[in-house]
Tab-separated table of C-alpha atoms and ligand atoms in Angstrom:
chain	number	residue	atom	x	y	z
A	4	UNK	CA	7.746	-29.293	33.419
A	5	UNK	CA	10.883	-31.260	32.360
A	6	UNK	CA	14.125	-29.043	32.035
A	7	UNK	CA	16.205	-30.081	28.861
A	8	UNK	CA	19.766	-29.420	30.369
A	9	UNK	CA	19.132	-29.576	34.187
A	10	UNK	CA	22.791	-29.451	34.959
A	11	UNK	CA	23.201	-25.921	33.306
A	12	UNK	CA	19.677	-24.550	33.530
A	13	UNK	CA	19.625	-25.028	37.414
A	14	UNK	CA	23.327	-24.693	38.103
A	15	UNK	CA	24.283	-22.582	41.188
A	16	UNK	CA	25.470	-18.999	40.253
A	17	UNK	CA	29.096	-19.540	41.158
A	18	UNK	CA	29.114	-22.638	38.968
A	19	UNK	CA	27.582	-20.767	36.015
A	20	UNK	CA	30.031	-17.970	36.528
A	21	UNK	CA	32.967	-20.439	36.583
A	22	UNK	CA	31.728	-21.837	33.234
A	23	UNK	CA	31.367	-18.348	31.742
A	24	UNK	CA	34.715	-17.130	33.005
A	25	UNK	CA	36.393	-20.063	31.241
A	26	UNK	CA	34.550	-19.623	28.147
A	27	UNK	CA	35.032	-15.820	28.033
A	28	UNK	CA	38.812	-16.060	28.433
A	29	UNK	CA	39.009	-18.636	25.497
A	30	UNK	CA	36.707	-16.463	23.131
A	31	UNK	CA	38.568	-13.179	23.838
A	32	UNK	CA	41.827	-14.878	22.684
A	33	UNK	CA	39.923	-16.374	19.555
A	34	UNK	CA	38.516	-12.989	18.360
A	35	UNK	CA	41.732	-11.085	19.154
A	36	UNK	CA	43.853	-13.638	16.942
A	37	UNK	CA	41.187	-14.209	14.166
A	38	UNK	CA	39.059	-10.972	13.538
A	39	UNK	CA	41.013	-7.949	12.658
A	40	UNK	CA	38.364	-5.478	13.606
A	41	UNK	CA	38.405	-6.915	17.198
A	42	UNK	CA	42.208	-6.677	17.466
A	43	UNK	CA	41.766	-3.066	16.553
A	44	UNK	CA	39.064	-2.345	18.912
A	45	UNK	CA	41.031	-4.045	21.588
A	46	UNK	CA	44.205	-2.170	20.805
A	47	UNK	CA	42.244	1.136	20.713
A	48	UNK	CA	40.832	0.613	24.035
A	49	UNK	CA	44.199	-0.626	25.470
A	50	UNK	CA	43.031	-4.123	26.620
A	51	UNK	CA	44.779	-7.375	25.807
A	52	UNK	CA	43.228	-10.789	26.050
A	53	UNK	CA	45.325	-11.376	29.123
A	54	UNK	CA	43.627	-8.752	30.979
A	55	UNK	CA	40.370	-10.677	31.046
A	56	UNK	CA	40.505	-13.193	33.798
A	57	UNK	CA	36.866	-13.771	34.596
A	58	UNK	CA	33.442	-12.579	33.964
A	59	UNK	CA	34.064	-9.570	36.235
A	60	UNK	CA	36.463	-8.305	33.546
A	61	UNK	CA	33.707	-8.086	31.034
A	62	UNK	CA	33.143	-4.235	31.171
A	63	UNK	CA	36.739	-3.795	30.165
A	64	UNK	CA	36.031	-4.961	26.618
A	65	UNK	CA	34.959	-2.773	23.819
A	66	UNK	CA	31.372	-2.689	22.444
A	67	UNK	CA	30.256	-4.159	19.054
A	68	UNK	CA	27.529	-2.374	16.917
A	69	UNK	CA	25.409	-3.328	14.022
A	70	UNK	CA	27.393	-0.721	11.920
A	71	UNK	CA	30.466	-3.101	12.357
A	72	UNK	CA	28.735	-5.765	10.397
A	73	UNK	CA	27.996	-3.247	7.617
A	74	UNK	CA	31.454	-1.982	7.493
A	75	UNK	CA	32.825	-5.444	7.445
A	76	UNK	CA	30.285	-6.838	4.974
A	77	UNK	CA	29.859	-9.786	4.208
A	78	UNK	CA	32.152	-12.020	6.116
A	79	UNK	CA	34.588	-9.563	7.918
A	80	UNK	CA	33.113	-10.366	11.429
A	81	UNK	CA	33.807	-14.067	11.077
A	82	UNK	CA	36.193	-15.678	13.447
A	83	UNK	CA	36.151	-19.024	11.486
A	84	UNK	CA	37.178	-19.662	7.928
A	85	UNK	CA	34.440	-19.999	5.453
A	86	UNK	CA	35.326	-23.672	4.795
A	87	UNK	CA	34.143	-24.325	8.456
A	88	UNK	CA	30.893	-22.276	8.176
A	89	UNK	CA	27.919	-24.621	7.431
A	90	UNK	CA	25.256	-22.088	7.430
A	91	UNK	CA	24.524	-18.463	6.558
A	92	UNK	CA	21.647	-16.278	7.678
A	93	UNK	CA	21.118	-12.516	7.190
A	94	UNK	CA	18.845	-9.782	8.408
A	95	UNK	CA	18.223	-6.174	7.236
A	96	UNK	CA	20.697	-3.518	8.339
A	97	UNK	CA	20.493	0.366	8.698
A	98	UNK	CA	22.199	0.834	5.404
A	99	UNK	CA	21.384	-1.110	2.156
A	100	UNK	CA	23.860	-3.864	3.442
A	101	UNK	CA	22.392	-6.877	5.090
A	102	UNK	CA	23.736	-8.122	8.402
A	103	UNK	CA	25.361	-11.528	7.463
A	104	UNK	CA	25.691	-14.039	10.131
A	105	UNK	CA	27.353	-17.565	9.994
A	106	UNK	CA	27.632	-20.838	11.966
A	107	UNK	CA	29.899	-23.730	12.164
A	108	UNK	CA	28.916	-27.256	12.882
A	109	UNK	CA	29.470	-26.823	16.771
A	110	UNK	CA	27.509	-23.409	16.465
A	111	UNK	CA	24.562	-25.287	14.848
A	112	UNK	CA	24.587	-27.716	17.771
A	113	UNK	CA	24.494	-24.857	20.357
A	114	UNK	CA	21.737	-23.297	18.564
A	115	UNK	CA	19.725	-26.401	18.308
A	116	UNK	CA	20.295	-26.995	22.131
A	117	UNK	CA	19.295	-23.490	23.005
A	118	UNK	CA	15.968	-23.800	21.104
A	119	UNK	CA	15.560	-27.377	22.406
A	120	UNK	CA	15.584	-25.859	25.935
A	121	UNK	CA	12.839	-23.359	24.827
A	122	UNK	CA	10.639	-26.038	23.357
A	123	UNK	CA	11.034	-28.302	26.326
A	124	UNK	CA	10.109	-25.266	28.697
A	125	UNK	CA	6.922	-24.926	26.655
A	126	UNK	CA	6.158	-28.529	27.334
A	127	UNK	CA	7.483	-29.944	24.041
A	128	UNK	CA	8.651	-33.712	23.752
A	129	UNK	CA	9.434	-36.170	21.035
A	130	UNK	CA	5.710	-36.957	20.975
A	131	UNK	CA	4.931	-33.454	19.568
A	132	UNK	CA	4.071	-32.300	16.012
A	133	UNK	CA	5.755	-29.030	15.752
A	134	UNK	CA	4.274	-26.693	13.186
A	135	UNK	CA	6.603	-24.014	12.183
A	136	UNK	CA	5.075	-20.932	10.525
A	137	UNK	CA	8.177	-18.624	10.851
A	138	UNK	CA	9.723	-17.790	7.620
A	139	UNK	CA	12.249	-20.188	6.141
A	140	UNK	CA	15.225	-18.713	4.289
A	141	UNK	CA	17.579	-15.932	5.344
A	142	UNK	CA	15.498	-15.055	8.282
A	143	UNK	CA	16.536	-17.162	11.334
A	144	UNK	CA	13.106	-17.869	12.739
A	145	UNK	CA	12.168	-20.821	10.560
A	146	UNK	CA	15.234	-22.800	10.433
A	147	UNK	CA	16.087	-21.839	13.970
A	148	UNK	CA	12.976	-23.371	15.605
A	149	UNK	CA	13.420	-26.124	13.125
A	150	UNK	CA	16.816	-27.329	14.475
A	151	UNK	CA	15.547	-27.138	18.078
A	152	UNK	CA	12.443	-29.166	17.331
A	153	UNK	CA	14.605	-31.824	15.669
A	154	UNK	CA	16.984	-31.986	18.372
A	155	UNK	CA	14.143	-33.074	20.886
A	156	UNK	CA	13.051	-35.538	18.282
A	157	UNK	CA	9.683	-33.988	17.695
A	158	UNK	CA	7.896	-34.315	14.320
A	159	UNK	CA	8.720	-31.071	12.482
A	160	UNK	CA	6.172	-29.722	9.793
A	161	UNK	CA	8.170	-26.936	8.064
A	162	UNK	CA	5.183	-24.950	6.773
A	163	UNK	CA	6.802	-21.414	6.704
A	164	UNK	CA	4.598	-18.458	6.403
A	165	UNK	CA	1.567	-17.510	4.474
A	166	UNK	CA	-1.369	-19.407	2.991
A	167	UNK	CA	-3.674	-19.293	6.008
A	168	UNK	CA	-6.156	-21.769	4.750
A	169	UNK	CA	-3.558	-24.226	4.097
A	170	UNK	CA	-1.955	-23.661	7.669
A	171	UNK	CA	-5.320	-24.523	9.178
A	172	UNK	CA	-5.706	-27.667	6.906
A	173	UNK	CA	-2.224	-28.786	8.064
A	174	UNK	CA	-3.246	-28.189	11.699
A	175	UNK	CA	-6.314	-30.575	11.200
A	176	UNK	CA	-4.773	-33.207	9.015
A	177	UNK	CA	-1.318	-33.420	10.537
A	178	UNK	CA	-2.391	-33.021	14.054
A	179	UNK	CA	-0.045	-30.070	14.904
A	180	UNK	CA	0.401	-29.793	18.684
A	181	UNK	CA	2.864	-26.923	18.914
A	182	UNK	CA	2.773	-23.857	16.789
A	183	UNK	CA	5.720	-21.475	16.170
A	184	UNK	CA	5.274	-18.270	14.446
A	185	UNK	CA	5.148	-14.451	15.200
A	186	UNK	CA	2.535	-13.445	17.826
A	187	UNK	CA	0.698	-11.311	15.407
A	188	UNK	CA	0.341	-14.232	12.957
A	189	UNK	CA	-0.878	-16.255	15.833
A	190	UNK	CA	-3.750	-13.941	16.519
A	191	UNK	CA	-4.545	-13.845	12.764
A	192	UNK	CA	-4.389	-17.617	12.692
A	193	UNK	CA	-6.835	-17.700	15.802
A	194	UNK	CA	-9.199	-15.484	14.020
A	195	UNK	CA	-9.257	-17.510	10.865
A	196	UNK	CA	-9.841	-20.766	12.904
A	197	UNK	CA	-12.784	-19.163	14.609
A	198	UNK	CA	-14.007	-17.839	11.200
A	199	UNK	CA	-14.031	-21.376	9.819
A	200	UNK	CA	-16.335	-22.338	12.731
A	201	UNK	CA	-13.603	-24.379	14.342
A	202	UNK	CA	-13.589	-24.426	18.250
A	203	UNK	CA	-10.243	-24.513	20.012
A	204	UNK	CA	-10.930	-28.247	21.079
A	205	UNK	CA	-11.170	-29.217	17.315
A	206	UNK	CA	-7.526	-28.912	16.971
A	207	UNK	CA	-4.733	-30.678	18.669
A	208	UNK	CA	-2.781	-27.505	19.396
A	209	UNK	CA	-1.498	-27.098	22.888
A	210	UNK	CA	1.213	-24.704	22.964
A	211	UNK	CA	2.638	-21.939	20.867
A	212	UNK	CA	6.431	-20.442	20.834
A	213	UNK	CA	6.083	-16.938	19.755
A	214	UNK	CA	8.606	-14.254	19.117
A	215	UNK	CA	10.554	-12.003	16.626
A	216	UNK	CA	8.587	-9.005	17.446
A	217	UNK	CA	7.315	-7.194	20.660
A	218	UNK	CA	4.025	-8.422	22.107
A	219	UNK	CA	1.994	-7.847	25.262
A	220	UNK	CA	0.514	-9.891	27.948
A	221	UNK	CA	-2.931	-8.931	26.534
A	222	UNK	CA	-1.947	-10.466	23.254
A	223	UNK	CA	-0.934	-13.474	25.099
A	224	UNK	CA	-4.332	-13.820	26.663
A	225	UNK	CA	-6.078	-13.368	23.384
A	226	UNK	CA	-3.963	-15.927	21.574
A	227	UNK	CA	-4.433	-18.396	24.259
A	228	UNK	CA	-8.273	-17.878	24.254
A	229	UNK	CA	-8.541	-18.103	20.520
A	230	UNK	CA	-6.353	-21.049	19.873
A	231	UNK	CA	-7.005	-22.730	23.032
A	232	UNK	CA	-3.257	-23.082	23.889
A	233	UNK	CA	-0.538	-21.975	26.288
A	234	UNK	CA	1.517	-19.130	24.714
A	235	UNK	CA	5.256	-18.874	25.312
A	236	UNK	CA	7.694	-16.088	24.383
A	237	UNK	CA	10.918	-16.773	22.768
A	238	UNK	CA	13.406	-13.973	21.931
A	239	UNK	CA	16.627	-13.859	19.890
A	240	UNK	CA	18.350	-11.806	17.261
A	241	UNK	CA	20.276	-12.971	14.287
A	242	UNK	CA	23.643	-11.388	15.348
A	243	UNK	CA	23.733	-13.299	18.360
A	244	UNK	CA	22.175	-16.574	17.094
A	245	UNK	CA	18.447	-16.197	16.097
A	246	UNK	CA	15.555	-17.592	18.164
A	247	UNK	CA	16.490	-19.155	21.459
A	248	UNK	CA	18.705	-16.459	23.097
A	249	UNK	CA	16.155	-16.602	25.761
A	250	UNK	CA	12.822	-18.164	26.478
A	251	UNK	CA	9.822	-18.335	28.674
A	252	UNK	CA	9.151	-21.217	31.185
A	253	UNK	CA	5.729	-22.304	32.639
A	254	UNK	CA	6.100	-19.443	35.199
A	255	UNK	CA	6.184	-16.854	32.396
A	256	UNK	CA	7.653	-14.164	34.383
A	257	UNK	CA	10.596	-13.116	32.377
A	258	UNK	CA	12.699	-15.110	29.778
A	259	UNK	CA	15.375	-17.139	30.737
A	260	UNK	CA	18.700	-16.374	29.047
A	261	UNK	CA	20.932	-19.262	27.862
A	262	UNK	CA	23.773	-17.745	29.874
A	263	UNK	CA	26.176	-20.438	29.337
A	264	UNK	CA	26.497	-19.287	25.806
A	265	UNK	CA	25.371	-15.603	25.834
A	266	UNK	CA	26.277	-13.164	28.857
A	267	UNK	CA	23.720	-10.491	29.173
A	268	UNK	CA	24.315	-6.916	30.530
A	269	UNK	CA	22.180	-4.074	30.812
A	270	UNK	CA	23.807	-0.666	30.004
A	271	UNK	CA	22.968	2.948	29.961
A	272	UNK	CA	22.702	3.523	26.230
A	273	UNK	CA	24.126	7.062	26.434
A	274	UNK	CA	27.069	6.505	28.697
A	275	UNK	CA	27.789	2.710	28.149
A	276	UNK	CA	27.823	2.295	31.926
A	277	UNK	CA	26.673	-1.026	33.248
A	278	UNK	CA	23.468	-0.865	35.195
A	279	UNK	CA	22.362	-2.928	38.375
A	280	UNK	CA	19.863	-5.787	38.022
A	281	UNK	CA	16.378	-4.558	38.000
A	282	UNK	CA	17.011	-1.302	35.984
A	283	UNK	CA	15.863	-0.748	32.379
A	284	UNK	CA	18.552	-0.033	29.833
A	285	UNK	CA	19.968	-1.337	26.579
A	286	UNK	CA	20.467	-5.134	26.474
A	287	UNK	CA	24.054	-6.126	25.489
A	288	UNK	CA	25.214	-9.643	24.715
A	289	UNK	CA	28.633	-11.495	24.691
A	290	UNK	CA	28.622	-14.676	22.827
A	291	UNK	CA	31.132	-16.942	24.674
A	292	UNK	CA	30.930	-20.324	22.996
A	293	UNK	CA	30.382	-19.613	19.444
A	294	UNK	CA	33.044	-20.283	16.876
A	295	UNK	CA	32.113	-18.416	13.668
A	296	UNK	CA	30.740	-15.304	15.065
A	297	UNK	CA	31.538	-14.720	18.675
A	298	UNK	CA	30.454	-11.221	19.446
A	299	UNK	CA	31.843	-9.094	22.151
A	300	UNK	CA	29.508	-6.865	23.920
A	301	UNK	CA	26.931	-6.531	21.161
A	302	UNK	CA	24.535	-3.714	21.512
A	303	UNK	CA	21.132	-4.964	20.734
A	304	UNK	CA	19.196	-1.727	20.946
A	305	UNK	CA	16.607	-3.485	22.788
A	306	UNK	CA	15.388	-2.071	26.092
A	307	UNK	CA	14.791	-4.453	28.917
A	308	UNK	CA	15.917	-5.341	32.506
A	309	UNK	CA	17.396	-8.434	34.152
A	310	UNK	CA	16.199	-10.373	37.163
A	311	UNK	CA	18.758	-12.757	38.768
A	312	UNK	CA	16.420	-14.377	41.359
A	313	UNK	CA	15.948	-18.090	41.095
A	314	UNK	CA	12.735	-18.959	39.328
A	315	UNK	CA	10.088	-21.010	40.721
A	316	UNK	CA	10.442	-23.471	37.722
A	317	UNK	CA	13.826	-24.364	39.289
A	318	UNK	CA	15.983	-22.472	36.435
A	319	UNK	CA	18.716	-20.254	37.814
A	320	UNK	CA	19.333	-18.874	34.550
A	321	UNK	CA	18.979	-14.945	34.658
A	322	UNK	CA	15.611	-13.616	33.365
A	323	UNK	CA	15.211	-10.692	30.976
A	324	UNK	CA	11.988	-8.720	30.781
A	325	UNK	CA	10.012	-8.637	27.600
A	326	UNK	CA	11.839	-6.053	25.455
A	327	UNK	CA	9.908	-2.752	26.030
A	328	UNK	CA	11.168	-0.973	23.005
A	329	UNK	CA	14.265	-0.104	20.975
A	330	UNK	CA	16.704	2.616	21.225
A	331	UNK	CA	16.960	3.034	17.549
A	332	UNK	CA	14.297	3.429	14.798
A	333	UNK	CA	14.062	-0.234	13.769
A	334	UNK	CA	10.514	-1.141	12.915
A	335	UNK	CA	9.423	-4.679	13.126
A	336	UNK	CA	6.590	-5.349	10.671
A	337	UNK	CA	5.087	-8.819	10.611
A	338	UNK	CA	8.342	-10.124	12.173
A	339	UNK	CA	10.467	-8.362	9.461
A	340	UNK	CA	13.210	-5.846	10.537
A	341	UNK	CA	12.742	-2.622	8.603
A	342	UNK	CA	14.697	0.627	8.983
A	343	UNK	CA	13.173	3.893	7.638
A	344	UNK	CA	16.457	4.568	5.902
A	345	UNK	CA	15.916	1.554	3.644
A	346	UNK	CA	12.672	2.991	2.567
A	347	UNK	CA	14.032	6.318	2.237
A	348	UNK	CA	16.677	4.976	-0.028
A	349	UNK	CA	14.166	3.471	-2.436
A	350	UNK	CA	11.945	6.680	-2.526
A	351	UNK	CA	15.103	8.598	-3.397
A	352	UNK	CA	15.592	6.558	-6.526
A	353	UNK	CA	12.511	8.172	-8.131
A	354	UNK	CA	13.262	11.579	-9.583
A	355	UNK	CA	9.543	12.767	-9.405
A	356	UNK	CA	9.251	12.251	-5.688
A	357	UNK	CA	10.180	14.783	-3.101
A	358	UNK	CA	12.247	13.609	-0.149
A	359	UNK	CA	9.421	14.132	2.233
A	360	UNK	CA	7.572	10.984	3.391
A	361	UNK	CA	5.912	9.460	6.390
A	362	UNK	CA	5.490	5.831	7.435
A	363	UNK	CA	2.238	4.779	9.000
A	364	UNK	CA	2.012	1.539	10.909
A	365	UNK	CA	-1.167	0.075	12.113
A	366	UNK	CA	-2.726	-3.275	13.053
A	367	UNK	CA	-5.778	-4.416	11.037
A	368	UNK	CA	-7.287	-7.865	11.877
A	369	UNK	CA	-4.099	-8.438	14.026
A	370	UNK	CA	-1.912	-8.098	11.124
A	371	UNK	CA	0.715	-5.202	10.978
A	372	UNK	CA	-0.075	-2.832	8.096
A	373	UNK	CA	2.442	-0.253	6.477
A	374	UNK	CA	1.447	2.790	4.509
A	375	UNK	CA	4.108	5.033	3.006
A	376	UNK	CA	2.831	8.534	2.252
A	377	UNK	CA	5.265	10.336	-0.186
A	378	UNK	CA	4.984	13.795	-1.672
A	379	UNK	CA	4.715	14.152	-5.525
A	380	UNK	CA	7.000	17.014	-7.067
A	381	UNK	CA	4.981	19.876	-8.613
A	382	UNK	CA	5.691	18.447	-12.012
A	383	UNK	CA	4.209	15.108	-11.185
A	384	UNK	CA	1.258	16.719	-9.585
A	385	UNK	CA	-0.033	17.423	-12.981
A	386	UNK	CA	0.498	14.273	-14.508
A	387	UNK	CA	-2.279	11.962	-15.640
A	388	UNK	CA	-3.941	9.433	-13.223
A	389	UNK	CA	-2.738	6.455	-15.379
A	390	UNK	CA	0.821	7.592	-15.021
A	391	UNK	CA	0.530	8.021	-11.258
A	392	UNK	CA	-0.952	4.619	-10.949
A	393	UNK	CA	2.081	3.141	-12.752
A	394	UNK	CA	4.323	5.087	-10.688
A	395	UNK	CA	2.560	3.849	-7.208
A	396	UNK	CA	2.974	0.237	-8.732
A	397	UNK	CA	6.543	0.748	-9.273
A	398	UNK	CA	7.452	2.244	-5.877
A	399	UNK	CA	5.469	-0.687	-4.272
A	400	UNK	CA	7.523	-3.186	-6.442
A	401	UNK	CA	10.913	-1.691	-5.542
A	402	UNK	CA	10.022	-1.452	-1.786
A	403	UNK	CA	9.023	-5.003	-1.621
A	404	UNK	CA	12.085	-5.917	-3.457
A	405	UNK	CA	14.445	-4.093	-1.054
A	406	UNK	CA	12.785	-4.742	2.342
A	407	UNK	CA	10.628	-7.846	1.679
A	408	UNK	CA	7.247	-6.469	2.775
A	409	UNK	CA	4.347	-5.294	0.854
A	410	UNK	CA	3.351	-1.715	1.621
A	411	UNK	CA	0.493	0.728	0.801
A	412	UNK	CA	1.775	3.688	-1.210
A	413	UNK	CA	-0.052	7.025	-1.220
A	414	UNK	CA	1.046	9.816	-3.335
A	415	UNK	CA	0.278	13.001	-1.518
A	416	UNK	CA	0.095	16.733	-2.781
A	417	UNK	CA	3.291	18.742	-2.553
A	418	UNK	CA	3.773	20.404	0.814
A	419	UNK	CA	1.363	18.367	2.825
A	420	UNK	CA	3.665	16.202	4.982
A	421	UNK	CA	4.381	18.113	8.201
A	422	UNK	CA	7.860	19.511	8.351
A	423	UNK	CA	9.871	19.401	11.306
A	424	UNK	CA	12.469	21.651	12.787
A	425	UNK	CA	14.366	18.975	14.573
A	426	UNK	CA	14.498	15.265	13.833
A	427	UNK	CA	11.740	14.489	11.208
A	428	UNK	CA	9.202	12.178	12.772
A	429	UNK	CA	9.116	9.719	9.904
A	430	UNK	CA	7.281	6.848	11.584
A	431	UNK	CA	3.919	7.043	13.226
A	432	UNK	CA	3.151	3.722	14.928
A	433	UNK	CA	-0.513	3.339	15.757
A	434	UNK	CA	-0.185	-0.344	16.944
A	435	UNK	CA	-0.528	-0.920	20.521
A	436	UNK	CA	1.977	-2.735	22.474
A	437	UNK	CA	0.783	-2.220	26.002
B	503	LIG	O1	13.558	-12.040	15.060
B	503	LIG	C1	15.075	-13.955	15.688
B	503	LIG	C2	13.834	-14.615	16.223
B	503	LIG	C3	12.980	-15.501	15.426
B	503	LIG	C4	13.357	-14.572	17.412
B	503	LIG	C5	11.922	-16.105	15.728
B	503	LIG	C6	12.151	-15.213	18.057
B	503	LIG	C7	11.561	-15.966	17.022
B	503	LIG	P1	15.941	-10.615	13.960
B	503	LIG	O2	15.222	-10.759	12.662
B	503	LIG	O3	17.521	-10.498	13.865
B	503	LIG	O4	15.952	-12.071	14.824
B	503	LIG	O5	15.475	-9.477	14.813
B	503	LIG	C8	15.870	-9.240	16.133
B	503	LIG	O6	13.628	-8.690	16.989
B	503	LIG	O7	16.617	-7.289	18.515
B	503	LIG	C9	14.138	-7.572	18.977
B	503	LIG	O8	14.006	-6.159	18.713
B	503	LIG	C10	13.032	-8.338	18.122
B	503	LIG	N1	12.616	-9.516	18.831
B	503	LIG	C11	12.923	-10.795	18.743
B	503	LIG	N2	12.203	-11.565	19.497
B	503	LIG	C12	11.442	-10.718	20.214
B	503	LIG	C13	10.574	-11.082	21.135
B	503	LIG	C14	14.836	-12.557	15.121
B	503	LIG	N3	10.231	-12.251	21.759
B	503	LIG	C15	15.086	-8.221	16.637
B	503	LIG	N4	9.901	-9.957	21.989
B	503	LIG	C16	15.364	-8.158	18.341
B	503	LIG	C17	10.177	-8.600	21.387
B	503	LIG	C18	11.591	-9.489	19.884
B	503	LIG	N5	11.015	-8.404	20.491
């Protein structure tokens, strides 16, 4: 299979490290001079930019957290003036505030190249018709895949999410050859294709690039069978860039990290200590080439491990395992990041609800479902059905507007949600990821 940027993707380790060291030294100076919160973090830790002489010094640097984005909302983390920022994206945060990210023109080029490497590794070329069913908008999925597909000169079909019948019609009429969407939507599309009596060979699809949520090898096999394609994983997060931080190659034995732009580390989430290759822990990234948002040791909260061995595909870029969970309570529902605290904040705006609730996640017909059970107050309990129905509708509307997903709302009788003496178990996830 071709490699998009052979010089970098197959570079010897010492060459890569030399590249990383140069970029790291430059980046550290850039953030110290341009981002007050970094100057503060560095000063508190007693490190100066001049202390950083190579990648070996990375662990001297302070960590960055999602909370830093919220405290510096919206643009306080940016290291470039807004006049140089050509694109904004955003994702949900733990509090009501979004995590806002920005890109300069050069950053957009880097992003496009990282995604181009992923599409090339999945066999994509300029001859392909890339059908993008990730959401467009503030989410990085749609426009992220889009810039990479354009970079390789493919024909891009920016379909975005939803309207499954239309998606299938476009597969047929436009001759889509590569599909990009969340793996759960790919499974759903596979079922819908079969329900229409279409066989995999009736479509031109040959590969899919799936990510934005956890998925298993079993799901990969199912998707491949139903759509008659090869399914490739793509990983990323808005704070670091969006899709394309790492990607599957044809060997599909770990995701190659675009290490010339993002240095990965695995740490013990409790102590912050760096762990050796092969051990599972929290994944941390440092962006060394970005101008608008060069993050230092960003704590992703994803649990993974790293493998430094050269891959059979010829790439030397370090591989990360599929993330096998998260350290925090972020839920990923149909690719959308949702924190229980966001749902709680909405529920607390209703006087007649008690603060006792539970979130039930499941997967029906391969699509994530979410049900929110919330206790009514005693007073509400005696209200008329019609009023209760109106209340359910209003809760549903406010949840949808706050977190962007549609949830089933169930009002339950007072004192029926189990109480806990320790940390409340708010989320019951019945989806199977392994
Ligand atoms: O989900 C970016 C993306 C879009 C990646 C399209 C791939 C494809 P966020 O919305 O900021 O960004 O969510 C980031 O999603 O920390 C992981 O927990 C999870 N995640 C992303 N890709 C994968 C994957 C995009 N391939 C959060 N496998 C991350 C497992 C993933 N989890």
